[in-house]
Amino acid sequence: MAGAKERARNRARAALLAAALAGLLAGCAAEPDTHGILPDKTQVAEIKPGVTTRADVQRILGTPSTVAAFDEETWYYIGERTEQVAFFQPDVLVHKVLVVRFDKDGKVTDLRDVDATKAPEVEFVDRVTPTR
């Protein structure tokens, strides 16, 4: 009889351990996270060069991520989707830049969708500028 109680107790411990392990693994699942603006194809299709105005673009896509520093006629919509597992560095799944150019009258002249995921990585220099 003591052996049956011990086996039942071991089964209960194993079930509890399995449930705890399943909970831990579920917490480590990768979850996609979106930052910035990633317009879908239907939104981009609404923008017609020569027809769509600056106000229309803002209504369709929202406020741009940034405007060109020396040319206020160029808007950039920048967004990326990443996926992170547990505490590891996130993986970039999608990194896109939508460039919208306007003429002086405020109508769209050019629309480019750039896939920045394939852009080369920039290596930063570790040197420090000496100061006094």
Coordinates of N, CA and C in Angstrom, one line a residue:
M1 N 0.8 -1.2 0.0 CA 0.0 0.0 0.0 C 0.9 1.3 0.0
A2 N 2.0 1.2 0.7 CA 2.9 2.4 0.8 C 3.5 2.6 -0.6
G3 N 3.7 1.6 -1.4 CA 4.3 1.7 -2.7 C 3.3 2.5 -3.7
A4 N 2.0 2.2 -3.5 CA 1.0 2.8 -4.4 C 0.9 4.3 -4.0
K5 N 1.0 4.6 -2.8 CA 0.9 6.1 -2.4 C 2.1 6.8 -2.9
E6 N 3.3 6.1 -2.9 CA 4.5 6.8 -3.4 C 4.5 7.0 -4.9
R7 N 3.9 6.0 -5.6 CA 3.8 6.2 -7.0 C 2.8 7.3 -7.4
A8 N 1.7 7.4 -6.6 CA 0.7 8.4 -6.9 C 1.4 9.8 -6.6
R9 N 2.2 9.9 -5.5 CA 2.8 11.1 -5.2 C 3.8 11.5 -6.3
N10 N 4.6 10.5 -6.8 CA 5.5 10.8 -7.9 C 4.8 11.3 -9.2
R11 N 3.7 10.6 -9.5 CA 2.9 11.1 -10.6 C 2.4 12.5 -10.5
A12 N 2.0 12.9 -9.3 CA 1.5 14.2 -9.0 C 2.7 15.2 -9.2
R13 N 3.8 14.9 -8.6 CA 5.0 15.7 -8.8 C 5.4 15.9 -10.3
A14 N 5.4 14.8 -11.0 CA 5.7 14.8 -12.4 C 4.7 15.7 -13.2
A15 N 3.4 15.6 -12.9 CA 2.4 16.4 -13.5 C 2.6 17.9 -13.2
L16 N 2.9 18.2 -11.9 CA 3.1 19.6 -11.5 C 4.4 20.1 -12.2
L17 N 5.4 19.3 -12.3 CA 6.7 19.8 -13.0 C 6.4 20.0 -14.5
A18 N 5.6 19.1 -15.1 CA 5.3 19.3 -16.5 C 4.5 20.6 -16.8
A19 N 3.6 20.8 -15.9 CA 2.7 22.1 -16.0 C 3.6 23.3 -15.8
A20 N 4.5 23.3 -14.9 CA 5.4 24.4 -14.6 C 6.3 24.6 -15.8
L21 N 6.8 23.5 -16.4 CA 7.7 23.6 -17.6 C 7.0 24.1 -18.8
A22 N 5.7 23.7 -19.0 CA 4.9 24.2 -20.1 C 4.6 25.7 -19.9
G23 N 4.4 26.1 -18.7 CA 4.2 27.6 -18.4 C 5.5 28.4 -18.7
L24 N 6.6 27.9 -18.4 CA 7.9 28.6 -18.7 C 8.1 28.6 -20.2
L25 N 7.9 27.5 -20.9 CA 8.1 27.5 -22.3 C 7.1 28.5 -23.0
A26 N 5.9 28.6 -22.6 CA 4.9 29.5 -23.2 C 5.4 30.9 -23.0
G27 N 6.0 31.2 -21.9 CA 6.5 32.6 -21.6 C 7.7 32.9 -22.5
C28 N 8.4 31.9 -23.1 CA 9.5 32.2 -24.0 C 9.1 32.2 -25.4
A29 N 7.9 32.1 -25.7 CA 7.4 32.1 -27.1 C 7.7 33.4 -27.8
A30 N 8.1 33.4 -29.0 CA 8.4 34.6 -29.8 C 7.1 35.4 -30.1
E31 N 7.1 36.7 -29.9 CA 6.0 37.5 -30.2 C 6.4 38.6 -31.1
P32 N 5.7 38.8 -32.2 CA 6.1 39.9 -33.1 C 5.7 41.2 -32.5
D33 N 6.5 42.2 -32.7 CA 6.3 43.6 -32.2 C 6.5 44.6 -33.3
T34 N 5.6 45.5 -33.5 CA 5.7 46.5 -34.6 C 6.0 47.8 -34.0
H35 N 7.0 48.5 -34.6 CA 7.4 49.9 -34.2 C 7.2 50.7 -35.5
G36 N 6.7 52.0 -35.3 CA 6.6 52.9 -36.4 C 5.4 52.6 -37.2
I37 N 5.5 53.0 -38.5 CA 4.3 52.9 -39.4 C 4.7 51.9 -40.5
L38 N 3.9 50.8 -40.6 CA 4.1 49.9 -41.7 C 2.7 49.8 -42.5
P39 N 2.6 50.8 -43.4 CA 1.3 50.8 -44.2 C 1.1 49.5 -45.0
D40 N -0.1 49.1 -45.1 CA -0.4 47.9 -45.9 C -0.6 48.3 -47.4
K41 N -0.6 47.3 -48.3 CA -0.6 47.6 -49.7 C -1.9 48.3 -50.1
T42 N -3.0 48.1 -49.5 CA -4.3 48.8 -49.8 C -4.1 50.3 -49.5
Q43 N -3.5 50.7 -48.4 CA -3.3 52.1 -48.1 C -2.4 52.7 -49.1
V44 N -1.3 52.1 -49.5 CA -0.3 52.6 -50.5 C -1.0 52.8 -51.8
A45 N -1.9 51.8 -52.2 CA -2.6 51.8 -53.5 C -3.5 53.0 -53.6
E46 N -4.0 53.6 -52.5 CA -4.9 54.7 -52.5 C -4.1 56.0 -52.9
I47 N -2.8 56.0 -52.8 CA -2.0 57.2 -53.1 C -1.6 57.2 -54.5
K48 N -2.1 58.2 -55.3 CA -1.9 58.3 -56.7 C -1.1 59.5 -57.0
P49 N 0.1 59.4 -57.6 CA 0.9 60.5 -58.0 C 0.1 61.5 -59.0
G50 N 0.3 62.8 -58.7 CA -0.4 63.8 -59.5 C -1.9 64.0 -59.1
V51 N -2.4 63.2 -58.2 CA -3.8 63.3 -57.8 C -3.9 63.5 -56.2
T52 N -3.2 62.7 -55.5 CA -3.3 62.7 -54.0 C -2.6 63.9 -53.5
T53 N -3.2 64.6 -52.5 CA -2.6 65.8 -51.9 C -1.9 65.4 -50.6
R54 N -1.2 66.3 -50.0 CA -0.5 66.1 -48.8 C -1.5 65.8 -47.6
A55 N -2.6 66.5 -47.6 CA -3.7 66.2 -46.6 C -4.2 64.8 -46.8
D56 N -4.4 64.4 -48.0 CA -4.9 63.0 -48.3 C -3.9 62.0 -47.8
V57 N -2.6 62.2 -48.0 CA -1.6 61.3 -47.5 C -1.6 61.2 -46.0
Q58 N -1.8 62.3 -45.4 CA -1.8 62.3 -43.9 C -3.1 61.6 -43.4
R59 N -4.2 61.8 -44.1 CA -5.4 61.1 -43.7 C -5.3 59.6 -43.9
I60 N -4.6 59.2 -45.0 CA -4.5 57.7 -45.3 C -3.4 57.1 -44.3
L61 N -2.3 57.7 -44.2 CA -1.1 57.0 -43.5 C -0.9 57.6 -42.1
G62 N -1.4 58.8 -41.8 CA -1.1 59.4 -40.6 C 0.1 60.4 -40.7
T63 N 0.6 60.9 -39.6 CA 1.7 61.8 -39.6 C 3.0 61.0 -40.0
P64 N 3.8 61.6 -40.8 CA 5.0 60.9 -41.2 C 6.0 60.7 -40.0
S65 N 6.8 59.6 -40.1 CA 7.8 59.4 -39.1 C 8.8 60.5 -39.1
T66 N 9.2 61.1 -40.2 CA 10.1 62.2 -40.3 C 9.9 62.9 -41.6
V67 N 10.4 64.1 -41.7 CA 10.4 64.9 -42.9 C 11.9 65.2 -43.3
A68 N 12.2 65.2 -44.6 CA 13.6 65.4 -45.0 C 14.1 66.7 -44.4
A69 N 15.4 66.7 -43.9 CA 16.0 67.8 -43.2 C 16.0 69.1 -44.1
F70 N 16.4 68.9 -45.4 CA 16.6 70.1 -46.2 C 15.6 70.2 -47.3
D71 N 14.5 69.3 -47.3 CA 13.5 69.3 -48.3 C 12.2 68.9 -47.7
E72 N 11.4 69.9 -47.3 CA 10.1 69.6 -46.6 C 9.1 69.0 -47.5
E73 N 9.5 68.8 -48.8 CA 8.6 68.2 -49.8 C 8.7 66.6 -49.8
T74 N 9.6 66.1 -48.9 CA 9.8 64.6 -48.9 C 9.4 64.1 -47.5
W75 N 8.5 63.2 -47.4 CA 8.1 62.6 -46.1 C 8.5 61.1 -46.1
Y76 N 8.9 60.7 -44.9 CA 9.3 59.3 -44.7 C 8.4 58.6 -43.7
Y77 N 7.9 57.4 -44.1 CA 7.1 56.6 -43.1 C 8.0 55.4 -42.9
I78 N 8.5 55.3 -41.6 CA 9.5 54.2 -41.3 C 8.8 53.3 -40.3
G79 N 9.0 52.0 -40.5 CA 8.5 51.0 -39.6 C 9.2 49.7 -39.6
E80 N 9.2 48.9 -38.6 CA 9.8 47.6 -38.6 C 9.0 46.7 -37.7
R81 N 9.1 45.4 -38.0 CA 8.4 44.3 -37.2 C 9.6 43.4 -36.7
T82 N 9.6 43.2 -35.4 CA 10.7 42.4 -34.9 C 10.0 41.2 -34.1
E83 N 10.8 40.2 -33.8 CA 10.4 39.1 -33.0 C 11.5 38.8 -32.0
Q84 N 11.1 38.6 -30.8 CA 12.1 38.3 -29.7 C 11.7 37.1 -29.0
V85 N 12.6 36.2 -28.7 CA 12.4 35.1 -27.9 C 13.1 35.3 -26.6
A86 N 12.4 35.2 -25.5 CA 12.9 35.3 -24.2 C 13.8 36.6 -24.1
F87 N 15.0 36.4 -23.6 CA 15.9 37.6 -23.4 C 16.9 37.8 -24.5
F88 N 16.8 37.1 -25.6 CA 17.7 37.2 -26.7 C 17.4 38.5 -27.5
Q89 N 18.4 38.9 -28.3 CA 18.3 40.1 -29.1 C 17.1 39.8 -30.1
P90 N 16.3 40.9 -30.3 CA 15.2 40.7 -31.3 C 15.7 40.5 -32.7
D91 N 15.0 39.7 -33.5 CA 15.3 39.5 -34.9 C 14.4 40.5 -35.7
V92 N 15.0 41.2 -36.7 CA 14.2 42.1 -37.5 C 13.6 41.3 -38.6
L93 N 12.3 41.2 -38.7 CA 11.5 40.5 -39.7 C 11.3 41.4 -40.9
V94 N 10.8 42.6 -40.7 CA 10.5 43.6 -41.7 C 11.0 44.9 -41.3
H95 N 11.7 45.6 -42.2 CA 12.1 47.0 -42.0 C 11.9 47.8 -43.3
K96 N 10.8 48.6 -43.3 CA 10.5 49.3 -44.5 C 10.5 50.8 -44.4
V97 N 10.7 51.5 -45.4 CA 10.7 52.9 -45.5 C 9.8 53.3 -46.7
L98 N 8.8 54.0 -46.5 CA 7.9 54.5 -47.6 C 8.3 56.0 -47.8
V99 N 8.8 56.3 -49.0 CA 9.2 57.7 -49.3 C 8.1 58.3 -50.1
V100 N 7.6 59.5 -49.7 CA 6.6 60.2 -50.4 C 7.1 61.6 -50.7
R101 N 7.1 61.9 -52.0 CA 7.6 63.2 -52.5 C 6.4 64.0 -53.0
F102 N 6.5 65.3 -52.7 CA 5.4 66.2 -53.2 C 6.0 67.3 -54.1
D103 N 5.1 67.9 -54.9 CA 5.6 69.1 -55.7 C 5.2 70.3 -54.9
K104 N 5.5 71.5 -55.4 CA 5.3 72.8 -54.7 C 3.8 73.0 -54.4
D105 N 2.9 72.4 -55.2 CA 1.5 72.5 -55.0 C 0.9 71.6 -53.9
G106 N 1.8 70.7 -53.4 CA 1.4 69.7 -52.4 C 0.8 68.5 -52.9
K107 N 1.0 68.1 -54.2 CA 0.5 66.9 -54.8 C 1.7 65.9 -54.8
V108 N 1.3 64.6 -54.7 CA 2.3 63.5 -54.7 C 3.0 63.5 -56.1
T109 N 4.3 63.4 -56.1 CA 5.0 63.3 -57.4 C 5.6 61.9 -57.5
D110 N 6.0 61.3 -56.4 CA 6.8 60.1 -56.4 C 6.5 59.3 -55.1
L111 N 6.4 58.0 -55.2 CA 6.1 57.2 -54.1 C 7.0 55.9 -54.2
R112 N 7.9 55.7 -53.2 CA 8.8 54.6 -53.3 C 8.8 53.8 -52.0
D113 N 8.7 52.5 -52.1 CA 8.7 51.6 -50.9 C 10.1 50.9 -50.9
V114 N 10.9 51.2 -49.9 CA 12.2 50.7 -49.8 C 12.2 49.6 -48.7
D115 N 12.8 48.4 -49.0 CA 12.9 47.4 -48.1 C 14.3 47.5 -47.4
A116 N 14.3 48.1 -46.2 CA 15.6 48.3 -45.6 C 16.1 47.1 -44.8
T117 N 15.3 46.0 -44.8 CA 15.7 44.8 -44.2 C 17.0 44.3 -44.9
K118 N 17.1 44.5 -46.2 CA 18.3 44.0 -46.9 C 19.4 45.0 -47.0
A119 N 19.3 46.1 -46.3 CA 20.4 47.1 -46.3 C 21.6 46.6 -45.6
P120 N 22.8 47.0 -46.0 CA 24.0 46.5 -45.3 C 24.0 47.2 -43.9
E121 N 24.6 46.4 -43.0 CA 24.8 46.9 -41.6 C 25.9 47.9 -41.5
V122 N 25.7 48.9 -40.7 CA 26.8 50.0 -40.6 C 27.6 49.6 -39.4
E123 N 28.9 49.5 -39.6 CA 29.8 49.2 -38.5 C 30.2 50.6 -37.8
F124 N 30.0 50.7 -36.5 CA 30.4 51.9 -35.8 C 31.8 51.8 -35.3
V125 N 32.5 52.9 -35.3 CA 33.9 53.0 -34.9 C 33.9 53.1 -33.3
D126 N 34.8 52.3 -32.7 CA 34.9 52.3 -31.3 C 35.8 53.3 -30.7
R127 N 36.5 54.1 -31.6 CA 37.5 55.0 -31.1 C 36.7 56.2 -30.3
V128 N 37.5 56.8 -29.4 CA 37.0 57.9 -28.6 C 37.8 59.1 -29.0
T129 N 37.2 60.2 -29.2 CA 37.9 61.4 -29.5 C 38.5 61.9 -28.2
P130 N 39.9 62.1 -28.2 CA 40.5 62.6 -26.9 C 40.1 64.1 -26.6
T131 N 39.8 64.3 -25.4 CA 39.5 65.7 -24.9 C 40.3 66.0 -23.7
R132 N 40.4 67.3 -23.5 CA 41.3 67.7 -22.3 C 40.4 68.0 -21.1

